[in-house]
Amino acid sequence: MGPSSSSSSVAIVVASVLCLVLNATLLCSGGTTSSFVRKTEKSIDMPLDSDVFAEPPGYNAPQQVHITQGDHLGKAVIVSWITMAEPGSNTVVYWSENSNIKLEEEGSVVTYKYYNYASGYIHHCTIRHLEFDTKYYYQVGSADVRRTFWFVTPPPVGPDVPYTFGLIGDLGQTYDSNKTLTHYELNPAKGKTVLFVGDLSYADNYPNHDNVRWDTWGRFVERSAAYQPWIWTTGNHELDFAPEIGEFEPFKPFTHRYPVPFRASDSTAPFWYSIKRASAYIIVLASYSAYGKYTPQYEWLLQELPKVNRTETPWLIVLVHSPWYNSYSYHYMEGETMRVMFEPWFVIHKVDVVFAGHVHAYERSCWHCFVLMREPQERVSNIAYDIVNHKCSPVQDQDAPVYITIGDGGNIEGLANNMTQPQPSYSAYREASFGHASFDIKNRTHAYYSWHRNQDGYAVEADSMWFFNRYWNSVDESST
């Protein structure tokens, strides 16, 4: 073979390699569909006589105790509880761990009726002017049935303040729900606050939306929610809109039972609001309240995003129930209209991560491509489309959030195990298993995220990712 033939062969090989590289670049495949196969079994609600639903001893003893943040900064806590027989005491007694001085705060009490159900006496009391990074004890109930709990306030708001959030969604009250909560409690990551992405009790799955199941759920989660704040997002199972039984007020049980500090962020309704906590700015949105142009939620978010000072709270986290990027057949594209409205704003303001629920499985976005043995993880957006330009596919966008669906708490409706095929390019990892997650902020530039399936040991990470802050360290995460 002559020199010219040899040169031609080399050229052909080089051209072939370049073509393969080009094709690999242009034809990025989806990410990983987990090979883990969960045993097929029905999710079953725990019976009413389960120990996790047991009422505390004593006449009219306070029950269903839970707390949430009570202001915008983290120096207030809303304490809620229910007494079943009569109102009883409406006072919260509290003191810091290093003080013998006991303080008191008076709350308010509400009740509601839903079809043939009458609630107990629902107490809410806001404790204000707390010190940062301090352990407090608090007591609720009358003297003979007084119960004692504790919580720890967050550290002062600041850019390099480390803090760990737990993430749970679509929990319900099944045996799987109990496993999820136990795994969260025993996870060595030690979450300090739960970001709950909606669908609490699933009481609406029962005839006439049996509100007794709101009570059992409140007693079930008390073991965690009385000791650390749960930040609430509303889901479709909180709607409880049932005109067929004469119930026309949406969200009635939820709004009576689970208050949030919405007025502190100038919101006009408890379904969308924001808080600061340590180095995070958390925005809660409502998938089932109007969000079209000129609506209150739209106008609030339009004003809210520019308020975020990333030199003070670098991590911008959004909670919403219905996912915007979802490759499961269940609830497919239900979040599309909200995505079209708000995704451009999220890119402009460099939101770090969006957590959602609704789909009863796990999924994380980030574009996975395989080029020359590298596996980059690209953020994506889909904001260029304007009906006539045909630009309707997600594209790489390093200013975009990562989208994580964590609706895998364990509820009675079971797992979403029917996935679209092939796996879309924006989907990095998906798995039909129950579990929870943690988001561990290290400083202004880095955070570590991990997802934990219920079938594994408490410390096992089934999926994980290092986050580089979009404002302070807006680099391509493919280098990690």
CSV table of C-alpha atoms in Angstrom, one decimal:
chain,number,residue,atom,x,y,z
A,1,MET,CA,0.0,0.0,0.0
A,2,GLY,CA,1.5,3.4,-1.1
A,3,PRO,CA,1.8,6.6,1.0
A,4,SER,CA,-1.3,8.1,-0.6
A,5,SER,CA,-3.4,5.1,0.3
A,6,SER,CA,-2.0,5.2,3.9
A,7,SER,CA,-2.8,8.9,4.2
A,8,SER,CA,-6.3,8.2,2.9
A,9,SER,CA,-6.8,5.5,5.5
A,10,VAL,CA,-5.7,7.8,8.3
A,11,ALA,CA,-8.0,10.5,7.0
A,12,ILE,CA,-10.9,8.1,6.9
A,13,VAL,CA,-10.2,7.0,10.5
A,14,VAL,CA,-9.9,10.5,11.7
A,15,ALA,CA,-13.1,11.5,9.9
A,16,SER,CA,-14.9,8.5,11.4
A,17,VAL,CA,-13.8,9.4,15.0
A,18,LEU,CA,-14.8,13.0,14.5
A,19,CYS,CA,-18.2,11.9,13.2
A,20,LEU,CA,-18.7,9.7,16.3
A,21,VAL,CA,-17.7,12.5,18.6
A,22,LEU,CA,-20.1,14.9,16.8
A,23,ASN,CA,-22.9,12.4,16.9
A,24,ALA,CA,-22.3,11.8,20.6
A,25,THR,CA,-22.4,15.5,21.2
A,26,LEU,CA,-25.6,16.1,19.2
A,27,LEU,CA,-27.5,12.9,20.1
A,28,CYS,CA,-27.2,13.0,23.9
A,29,SER,CA,-29.1,10.2,25.5
A,30,GLY,CA,-31.1,10.3,28.7
A,31,GLY,CA,-29.6,9.4,32.0
A,32,THR,CA,-30.0,6.4,34.2
A,33,THR,CA,-33.2,4.5,34.8
A,34,SER,CA,-32.4,2.6,38.0
A,35,SER,CA,-32.0,-1.1,37.7
A,36,PHE,CA,-33.2,-1.5,41.3
A,37,VAL,CA,-36.4,-3.5,41.3
A,38,ARG,CA,-38.7,-2.9,44.3
A,39,LYS,CA,-40.9,-5.8,45.4
A,40,THR,CA,-44.3,-5.3,43.9
A,41,GLU,CA,-46.8,-4.9,46.8
A,42,LYS,CA,-49.7,-2.7,47.5
A,43,SER,CA,-49.3,0.4,49.7
A,44,ILE,CA,-51.7,-0.1,52.6
A,45,ASP,CA,-52.8,2.5,55.2
A,46,MET,CA,-51.9,1.6,58.8
A,47,PRO,CA,-55.1,0.7,60.8
A,48,LEU,CA,-56.6,3.2,63.1
A,49,ASP,CA,-55.4,1.2,66.2
A,50,SER,CA,-51.7,1.4,65.1
A,51,ASP,CA,-49.3,2.6,67.8
A,52,VAL,CA,-48.2,5.5,65.6
A,53,PHE,CA,-51.8,6.9,65.8
A,54,ALA,CA,-52.1,6.5,69.6
A,55,GLU,CA,-53.6,9.4,71.4
A,56,PRO,CA,-51.5,10.7,74.4
A,57,PRO,CA,-52.8,9.7,77.8
A,58,GLY,CA,-54.9,11.9,79.9
A,59,TYR,CA,-58.2,13.8,79.5
A,60,ASN,CA,-58.0,16.4,76.7
A,61,ALA,CA,-54.2,16.0,76.4
A,62,PRO,CA,-52.8,18.0,73.5
A,63,GLN,CA,-52.0,16.0,70.4
A,64,GLN,CA,-50.9,16.5,66.8
A,65,VAL,CA,-48.3,18.9,67.9
A,66,HIS,CA,-46.3,20.5,65.1
A,67,ILE,CA,-44.2,23.6,64.4
A,68,THR,CA,-43.3,25.7,61.4
A,69,GLN,CA,-41.3,28.9,60.9
A,70,GLY,CA,-43.3,31.8,62.2
A,71,ASP,CA,-41.6,34.8,60.5
A,72,HIS,CA,-39.4,35.5,57.5
A,73,LEU,CA,-36.0,35.4,59.2
A,74,GLY,CA,-36.3,32.3,61.5
A,75,LYS,CA,-36.6,34.1,64.9
A,76,ALA,CA,-40.2,33.0,65.4
A,77,VAL,CA,-42.0,29.6,65.5
A,78,ILE,CA,-45.7,28.8,65.1
A,79,VAL,CA,-46.7,26.0,67.6
A,80,SER,CA,-49.9,24.1,66.7
A,81,TRP,CA,-51.8,21.4,68.6
A,82,ILE,CA,-55.3,20.0,69.0
A,83,THR,CA,-57.4,19.2,72.1
A,84,MET,CA,-60.3,17.0,71.4
A,85,ALA,CA,-62.8,17.3,74.3
A,86,GLU,CA,-62.7,21.0,75.1
A,87,PRO,CA,-60.5,24.1,74.4
A,88,GLY,CA,-58.3,23.8,77.5
A,89,SER,CA,-55.2,26.0,77.9
A,90,ASN,CA,-54.2,28.1,74.9
A,91,THR,CA,-50.8,29.0,76.4
A,92,VAL,CA,-47.3,27.9,75.3
A,93,VAL,CA,-44.7,28.0,78.1
A,94,TYR,CA,-41.2,28.1,76.7
A,95,TRP,CA,-37.6,28.7,77.8
A,96,SER,CA,-34.1,28.4,76.4
A,97,GLU,CA,-31.9,25.5,77.3
A,98,ASN,CA,-29.5,27.6,79.3
A,99,SER,CA,-32.1,29.6,81.2
A,100,ASN,CA,-34.4,29.0,84.1
A,101,ILE,CA,-36.7,31.8,83.1
A,102,LYS,CA,-40.0,30.5,81.7
A,103,LEU,CA,-41.9,32.7,79.3
A,104,GLU,CA,-45.5,32.4,78.1
A,105,GLU,CA,-47.3,33.3,74.9
A,106,GLU,CA,-51.0,33.1,74.3
A,107,GLY,CA,-52.4,31.6,71.1
A,108,SER,CA,-55.8,31.4,69.4
A,109,VAL,CA,-58.1,28.5,68.8
A,110,VAL,CA,-60.2,27.6,65.8
A,111,THR,CA,-62.6,24.8,64.8
A,112,TYR,CA,-64.2,23.7,61.6
A,113,LYS,CA,-66.8,21.2,60.2
A,114,TYR,CA,-66.4,19.1,57.1
A,115,TYR,CA,-69.5,17.1,56.0
A,116,ASN,CA,-70.3,15.0,59.1
A,117,TYR,CA,-67.0,15.6,60.8
A,118,ALA,CA,-66.4,18.2,63.6
A,119,SER,CA,-62.8,19.0,64.4
A,120,GLY,CA,-61.2,19.2,67.8
A,121,TYR,CA,-60.0,22.6,69.1
A,122,ILE,CA,-57.1,23.6,67.0
A,123,HIS,CA,-54.6,25.9,68.7
A,124,HIS,CA,-52.0,28.1,67.1
A,125,CYS,CA,-49.5,30.2,69.0
A,126,THR,CA,-46.6,32.2,67.5
A,127,ILE,CA,-43.5,32.5,69.7
A,128,ARG,CA,-41.5,35.6,68.6
A,129,HIS,CA,-38.1,37.3,69.4
A,130,LEU,CA,-36.2,34.0,69.7
A,131,GLU,CA,-32.5,33.9,69.7
A,132,PHE,CA,-30.7,32.3,66.8
A,133,ASP,CA,-29.0,28.9,67.1
A,134,THR,CA,-30.6,28.2,70.4
A,135,LYS,CA,-32.4,25.1,71.8
A,136,TYR,CA,-35.8,25.9,73.3
A,137,TYR,CA,-38.1,23.7,75.3
A,138,TYR,CA,-41.8,24.3,75.1
A,139,GLN,CA,-44.9,23.0,76.9
A,140,VAL,CA,-48.6,22.8,75.7
A,141,GLY,CA,-51.7,21.7,77.5
A,142,SER,CA,-53.2,22.2,81.0
A,143,ALA,CA,-51.2,21.4,84.1
A,144,ASP,CA,-52.3,17.8,84.6
A,145,VAL,CA,-51.7,16.8,80.9
A,146,ARG,CA,-48.9,19.2,80.0
A,147,ARG,CA,-46.6,17.9,77.3
A,148,THR,CA,-43.0,19.0,76.8
A,149,PHE,CA,-41.1,19.3,73.4
A,150,TRP,CA,-38.1,21.1,72.1
A,151,PHE,CA,-36.7,22.7,68.9
A,152,VAL,CA,-33.5,24.5,67.8
A,153,THR,CA,-33.7,27.8,66.0
A,154,PRO,CA,-31.6,28.2,62.9
A,155,PRO,CA,-28.3,30.1,62.9
A,156,PRO,CA,-28.3,33.8,61.8
A,157,VAL,CA,-29.0,34.4,58.1
A,158,GLY,CA,-25.7,34.6,56.3
A,159,PRO,CA,-24.0,33.5,53.1
A,160,ASP,CA,-21.7,30.8,54.5
A,161,VAL,CA,-24.0,29.3,57.1
A,162,PRO,CA,-24.1,25.5,56.8
A,163,TYR,CA,-27.5,23.9,57.2
A,164,THR,CA,-29.2,20.6,56.3
A,165,PHE,CA,-32.8,20.3,55.0
A,166,GLY,CA,-34.8,17.1,54.7
A,167,LEU,CA,-37.1,16.6,51.8
A,168,ILE,CA,-40.3,14.6,51.9
A,169,GLY,CA,-43.4,14.6,49.7
A,170,ASP,CA,-46.7,12.8,49.2
A,171,LEU,CA,-46.3,11.0,52.6
A,172,GLY,CA,-49.7,9.7,53.5
A,173,GLN,CA,-50.0,7.2,56.4
A,174,THR,CA,-49.2,3.7,55.1
A,175,TYR,CA,-46.7,1.2,56.3
A,176,ASP,CA,-44.3,2.7,53.7
A,177,SER,CA,-45.0,6.2,55.0
A,178,ASN,CA,-43.8,5.0,58.4
A,179,LYS,CA,-40.6,3.6,56.8
A,180,THR,CA,-40.0,6.9,55.1
A,181,LEU,CA,-40.3,8.9,58.2
A,182,THR,CA,-38.2,6.4,60.2
A,183,HIS,CA,-35.5,6.5,57.5
A,184,TYR,CA,-35.5,10.3,57.6
A,185,GLU,CA,-35.2,10.4,61.4
A,186,LEU,CA,-32.3,7.9,61.4
A,187,ASN,CA,-30.4,9.3,58.5
A,188,PRO,CA,-27.0,10.4,59.7
A,189,ALA,CA,-27.2,13.5,57.6
A,190,LYS,CA,-29.5,14.8,60.4
A,191,GLY,CA,-31.9,17.1,58.6
A,192,LYS,CA,-32.8,20.1,60.8
A,193,THR,CA,-35.9,21.3,58.9
A,194,VAL,CA,-38.3,19.4,56.6
A,195,LEU,CA,-39.2,20.9,53.2
A,196,PHE,CA,-42.5,19.2,52.5
A,197,VAL,CA,-43.6,19.4,48.9
A,198,GLY,CA,-47.3,18.7,49.4
A,199,ASP,CA,-49.9,15.9,49.8
A,200,LEU,CA,-50.1,15.3,53.6
A,201,SER,CA,-52.7,12.9,54.9
A,202,TYR,CA,-54.6,11.6,51.8
A,203,ALA,CA,-57.8,11.8,53.9
A,204,ASP,CA,-59.6,12.6,50.7
A,205,ASN,CA,-59.0,9.0,49.5
A,206,TYR,CA,-61.6,7.9,52.1
A,207,PRO,CA,-65.4,8.2,51.8
A,208,ASN,CA,-66.6,11.7,52.3
A,209,HIS,CA,-62.9,12.8,52.8
A,210,ASP,CA,-63.0,11.3,56.2
A,211,ASN,CA,-61.2,14.0,58.3
A,212,VAL,CA,-60.5,11.5,61.1
A,213,ARG,CA,-57.5,10.6,58.8
A,214,TRP,CA,-56.3,14.2,59.2
A,215,ASP,CA,-56.2,13.5,62.9
A,216,THR,CA,-54.3,10.2,62.6
A,217,TRP,CA,-51.8,11.8,60.3
A,218,GLY,CA,-51.2,14.6,62.7
A,219,ARG,CA,-50.5,12.1,65.5
A,220,PHE,CA,-48.3,10.1,63.1
A,221,VAL,CA,-45.9,12.9,62.1
A,222,GLU,CA,-45.8,14.5,65.6
A,223,ARG,CA,-42.7,12.6,66.5
A,224,SER,CA,-40.8,14.7,64.0
A,225,ALA,CA,-42.9,17.8,63.3
A,226,ALA,CA,-43.1,18.7,67.0
A,227,TYR,CA,-39.3,18.9,67.2
A,228,GLN,CA,-38.3,20.6,63.9
A,229,PRO,CA,-40.1,22.9,61.5
A,230,TRP,CA,-41.9,21.4,58.6
A,231,ILE,CA,-42.2,24.0,55.8
A,232,TRP,CA,-45.6,23.3,54.1
A,233,THR,CA,-46.5,23.2,50.4
A,234,THR,CA,-50.0,22.5,49.3
A,235,GLY,CA,-50.8,19.6,46.9
A,236,ASN,CA,-53.9,18.4,45.2
A,237,HIS,CA,-54.8,16.2,48.2
A,238,GLU,CA,-55.1,19.3,50.3
A,239,LEU,CA,-57.8,20.8,48.1
A,240,ASP,CA,-60.7,18.8,49.7
A,241,PHE,CA,-63.0,20.5,47.3
A,242,ALA,CA,-66.1,18.2,47.2
A,243,PRO,CA,-69.3,20.0,46.1
A,244,GLU,CA,-71.0,16.6,45.8
A,245,ILE,CA,-71.1,16.5,49.7
A,246,GLY,CA,-71.6,20.2,50.1
A,247,GLU,CA,-68.0,21.2,50.6
A,248,PHE,CA,-67.2,24.2,48.4
A,249,GLU,CA,-64.2,25.8,50.3
A,250,PRO,CA,-60.9,24.6,48.9
A,251,PHE,CA,-58.2,23.7,51.4
A,252,LYS,CA,-60.5,23.9,54.4
A,253,PRO,CA,-58.8,21.2,56.6
A,254,PHE,CA,-55.3,22.3,55.6
A,255,THR,CA,-55.7,26.0,56.3
A,256,HIS,CA,-57.3,25.4,59.7
A,257,ARG,CA,-54.6,22.9,60.8
A,258,TYR,CA,-51.4,24.1,59.2
A,259,PRO,CA,-50.7,27.8,59.4
A,260,VAL,CA,-47.7,29.4,57.6
A,261,PRO,CA,-46.1,32.8,57.9
A,262,PHE,CA,-47.3,34.1,54.5
A,263,ARG,CA,-47.9,37.7,55.5
A,264,ALA,CA,-44.3,38.0,56.5
A,265,SER,CA,-43.4,37.9,52.8
A,266,ASP,CA,-46.2,40.1,51.7
A,267,SER,CA,-48.2,37.2,50.3
A,268,THR,CA,-52.0,37.5,50.2
A,269,ALA,CA,-52.7,33.8,50.8
A,270,PRO,CA,-51.1,30.9,52.7
A,271,PHE,CA,-50.4,28.9,49.5
A,272,TRP,CA,-47.5,30.9,48.2
A,273,TYR,CA,-44.9,32.6,50.5
A,274,SER,CA,-41.2,32.7,51.3
A,275,ILE,CA,-38.8,32.4,54.2
A,276,LYS,CA,-35.1,32.8,54.9
A,277,ARG,CA,-33.4,30.0,56.8
A,278,ALA,CA,-29.6,30.1,57.4
A,279,SER,CA,-28.1,30.6,53.9
A,280,ALA,CA,-31.2,29.6,52.0
A,281,TYR,CA,-34.1,31.6,50.5
A,282,ILE,CA,-37.0,29.3,50.1
A,283,ILE,CA,-40.0,30.2,47.9
A,284,VAL,CA,-43.1,28.1,48.1
A,285,LEU,CA,-45.5,28.1,45.2
A,286,ALA,CA,-49.0,26.7,44.7
A,287,SER,CA,-49.8,24.4,41.8
A,288,TYR,CA,-53.5,24.5,42.6
A,289,SER,CA,-54.0,28.3,43.0
A,290,ALA,CA,-54.3,30.6,40.0
A,291,TYR,CA,-50.9,31.6,38.6
A,292,GLY,CA,-51.7,33.2,35.3
A,293,LYS,CA,-50.8,36.7,34.4
A,294,TYR,CA,-52.3,39.4,36.7
A,295,THR,CA,-53.3,36.8,39.4
A,296,PRO,CA,-52.2,37.4,43.0
A,297,GLN,CA,-49.6,34.5,42.9
A,298,TYR,CA,-48.2,35.8,39.6
A,299,GLU,CA,-47.9,39.3,40.8
A,300,TRP,CA,-46.4,38.2,44.2
A,301,LEU,CA,-43.7,36.1,42.5
A,302,LEU,CA,-42.9,38.9,40.0
A,303,GLN,CA,-42.1,41.2,43.0
A,304,GLU,CA,-40.6,38.5,45.2
A,305,LEU,CA,-37.7,37.2,43.0
A,306,PRO,CA,-35.9,40.5,42.7
A,307,LYS,CA,-36.0,40.8,46.5
A,308,VAL,CA,-33.6,37.8,47.0
A,309,ASN,CA,-30.2,39.1,48.0
A,310,ARG,CA,-27.8,36.4,47.0
A,311,THR,CA,-25.0,38.0,49.0
A,312,GLU,CA,-27.1,37.2,52.1
A,313,THR,CA,-28.9,34.1,51.1
A,314,PRO,CA,-27.0,32.5,48.2
A,315,TRP,CA,-29.1,29.4,47.9
A,316,LEU,CA,-32.4,30.0,46.1
A,317,ILE,CA,-34.8,27.0,46.5
A,318,VAL,CA,-38.3,26.7,45.2
A,319,LEU,CA,-40.9,24.2,46.4
A,320,VAL,CA,-43.9,23.3,44.3
A,321,HIS,CA,-46.2,20.3,44.1
A,322,SER,CA,-46.6,19.5,40.4
A,323,PRO,CA,-43.3,18.8,38.7
A,324,TRP,CA,-42.3,20.8,35.6
A,325,TYR,CA,-39.9,18.1,34.2
A,326,ASN,CA,-41.4,14.7,34.5
A,327,SER,CA,-40.7,11.6,32.4
A,328,TYR,CA,-43.3,9.3,34.1
A,329,SER,CA,-46.6,8.6,32.5
A,330,TYR,CA,-48.3,9.6,35.7
A,331,HIS,CA,-49.4,13.3,35.9
A,332,TYR,CA,-47.4,13.8,32.6
A,333,MET,CA,-47.2,17.5,31.7
A,334,GLU,CA,-49.6,18.6,34.4
A,335,GLY,CA,-47.0,21.2,35.5
A,336,GLU,CA,-46.5,22.5,32.0
A,337,THR,CA,-48.6,25.7,32.1
A,338,MET,CA,-46.9,26.8,35.3
A,339,ARG,CA,-43.5,26.0,33.8
A,340,VAL,CA,-44.3,28.2,30.8
A,341,MET,CA,-45.3,31.1,33.0
A,342,PHE,CA,-42.4,31.0,35.5
A,343,GLU,CA,-39.4,29.1,34.1
A,344,PRO,CA,-37.9,32.2,32.3
A,345,TRP,CA,-37.9,34.0,35.7
A,346,PHE,CA,-36.1,31.1,37.3
A,347,VAL,CA,-33.4,31.2,34.7
A,348,ILE,CA,-33.0,35.0,34.9
A,349,HIS,CA,-32.8,34.8,38.7
A,350,LYS,CA,-30.6,31.7,38.7
A,351,VAL,CA,-32.7,29.5,41.0
A,352,ASP,CA,-30.5,26.7,42.2
A,353,VAL,CA,-33.0,23.8,42.6
A,354,VAL,CA,-36.8,23.2,42.3
A,355,PHE,CA,-38.2,20.4,44.5
A,356,ALA,CA,-41.6,18.9,43.5
A,357,GLY,CA,-43.8,16.0,44.5
A,358,HIS,CA,-47.1,14.7,43.0
A,359,VAL,CA,-45.5,11.9,41.0
A,360,HIS,CA,-45.1,8.9,43.4
A,361,ALA,CA,-41.5,8.1,42.4
A,362,TYR,CA,-38.1,9.8,42.2
A,363,GLU,CA,-36.4,11.7,39.4
A,364,ARG,CA,-33.6,14.3,39.1
A,365,SER,CA,-32.9,16.4,36.0
A,366,CYS,CA,-29.5,17.2,34.5
A,367,TRP,CA,-28.6,16.4,30.9
A,368,HIS,CA,-26.4,13.3,30.7
A,369,CYS,CA,-24.2,12.9,27.6
A,370,PHE,CA,-21.4,10.4,27.0
A,371,VAL,CA,-18.5,11.9,25.2
A,372,LEU,CA,-15.0,10.5,25.2
A,373,MET,CA,-15.6,8.7,28.5
A,374,ARG,CA,-16.9,11.8,30.2
A,375,GLU,CA,-20.4,12.1,31.8
A,376,PRO,CA,-21.3,15.7,32.1
A,377,GLN,CA,-24.4,16.8,33.9
A,378,GLU,CA,-26.0,19.8,32.2
A,379,ARG,CA,-28.8,21.9,33.5
A,380,VAL,CA,-31.5,22.5,31.0
A,381,SER,CA,-34.3,25.0,30.3
A,382,ASN,CA,-37.1,25.3,27.7
A,383,ILE,CA,-37.8,29.0,27.5
A,384,ALA,CA,-37.2,29.8,23.8
A,385,TYR,CA,-40.4,28.4,22.4
A,386,ASP,CA,-42.9,31.0,21.1
A,387,ILE,CA,-45.3,28.7,19.2
A,388,VAL,CA,-43.9,29.7,15.7
A,389,ASN,CA,-40.2,29.1,16.1
A,390,HIS,CA,-40.3,25.3,16.7
A,391,LYS,CA,-37.8,25.6,19.5
A,392,CYS,CA,-39.7,23.3,21.8
A,393,SER,CA,-37.0,21.0,23.2
A,394,PRO,CA,-35.0,21.6,26.4
A,395,VAL,CA,-31.5,22.9,25.8
A,396,GLN,CA,-28.4,23.2,27.9
A,397,ASP,CA,-28.6,26.2,30.2
A,398,GLN,CA,-26.2,26.6,33.1
A,399,ASP,CA,-28.4,29.4,34.6
A,400,ALA,CA,-31.3,26.9,35.0
A,401,PRO,CA,-32.3,25.1,38.1
A,402,VAL,CA,-32.0,21.4,38.8
A,403,TYR,CA,-35.4,19.8,39.0
A,404,ILE,CA,-36.0,17.1,41.5
A,405,THR,CA,-39.2,15.1,42.0
A,406,ILE,CA,-39.5,13.7,45.5
A,407,GLY,CA,-43.1,12.6,45.6
A,408,ASP,CA,-42.1,9.1,46.9
A,409,GLY,CA,-43.1,9.4,50.6
A,410,GLY,CA,-45.2,6.2,50.6
A,411,ASN,CA,-48.9,7.1,50.3
A,412,ILE,CA,-51.8,4.8,49.7
A,413,GLU,CA,-52.0,5.4,45.9
A,414,GLY,CA,-48.7,3.4,45.5
A,415,LEU,CA,-45.7,3.9,43.2
A,416,ALA,CA,-45.7,5.5,39.8
A,417,ASN,CA,-43.8,2.8,37.9
A,418,ASN,CA,-44.8,3.5,34.3
A,419,MET,CA,-42.1,5.6,32.7
A,420,THR,CA,-42.0,7.3,29.2
A,421,GLN,CA,-39.5,5.7,26.8
A,422,PRO,CA,-36.9,6.4,25.8
A,423,GLN,CA,-35.7,8.3,28.9
A,424,PRO,CA,-35.6,12.0,27.8
A,425,SER,CA,-32.2,13.7,27.7
A,426,TYR,CA,-33.0,16.1,30.6
A,427,SER,CA,-33.6,13.1,33.0
A,428,ALA,CA,-30.5,12.2,34.8
A,429,TYR,CA,-31.8,9.6,37.2
A,430,ARG,CA,-35.2,8.1,37.9
A,431,GLU,CA,-36.5,5.2,40.0
A,432,ALA,CA,-39.9,4.0,41.2
A,433,SER,CA,-39.1,3.6,44.9
A,434,PHE,CA,-40.2,5.2,48.1
A,435,GLY,CA,-37.7,7.4,50.0
A,436,HIS,CA,-36.6,10.8,51.1
A,437,ALA,CA,-33.8,13.2,50.4
A,438,SER,CA,-31.5,15.7,52.1
A,439,PHE,CA,-29.9,19.0,50.9
A,440,ASP,CA,-26.8,19.8,52.9
A,441,ILE,CA,-25.6,23.3,52.4
A,442,LYS,CA,-21.8,23.6,53.1
A,443,ASN,CA,-21.2,27.3,52.3
A,444,ARG,CA,-22.1,29.9,49.6
A,445,THR,CA,-20.7,27.9,46.8
A,446,HIS,CA,-21.3,24.2,47.5
A,447,ALA,CA,-24.2,22.0,48.7
A,448,TYR,CA,-24.5,18.2,48.7
A,449,TYR,CA,-27.7,16.5,47.8
A,450,SER,CA,-28.6,12.8,48.4
A,451,TRP,CA,-31.6,10.6,47.9
A,452,HIS,CA,-32.3,7.6,50.1
A,453,ARG,CA,-34.6,4.7,49.2
A,454,ASN,CA,-36.5,3.0,52.0
A,455,GLN,CA,-35.1,-0.5,51.2
A,456,ASP,CA,-31.5,0.5,52.0
A,457,GLY,CA,-29.6,1.2,55.2
A,458,TYR,CA,-30.2,4.6,56.8
A,459,ALA,CA,-26.9,6.0,55.5
A,460,VAL,CA,-27.0,4.6,51.9
A,461,GLU,CA,-27.3,7.1,49.1
A,462,ALA,CA,-29.1,5.8,46.1
A,463,ASP,CA,-28.5,9.0,44.2
A,464,SER,CA,-26.4,12.1,44.9
A,465,MET,CA,-25.0,15.2,43.4
A,466,TRP,CA,-22.8,18.1,44.3
A,467,PHE,CA,-24.4,21.5,43.7
A,468,PHE,CA,-22.5,24.5,42.6
A,469,ASN,CA,-24.3,27.7,43.5
A,470,ARG,CA,-25.7,29.4,40.4
A,471,TYR,CA,-24.8,32.9,41.7
A,472,TRP,CA,-21.5,32.4,43.5
A,473,ASN,CA,-20.0,29.5,41.6
A,474,SER,CA,-21.8,29.2,38.3
A,475,VAL,CA,-19.6,26.5,36.8
A,476,ASP,CA,-20.5,23.5,34.8
A,477,GLU,CA,-21.1,20.7,37.2
A,478,SER,CA,-19.8,18.2,34.7
A,479,SER,CA,-16.3,18.9,36.1
A,480,THR,CA,-17.3,17.2,39.4
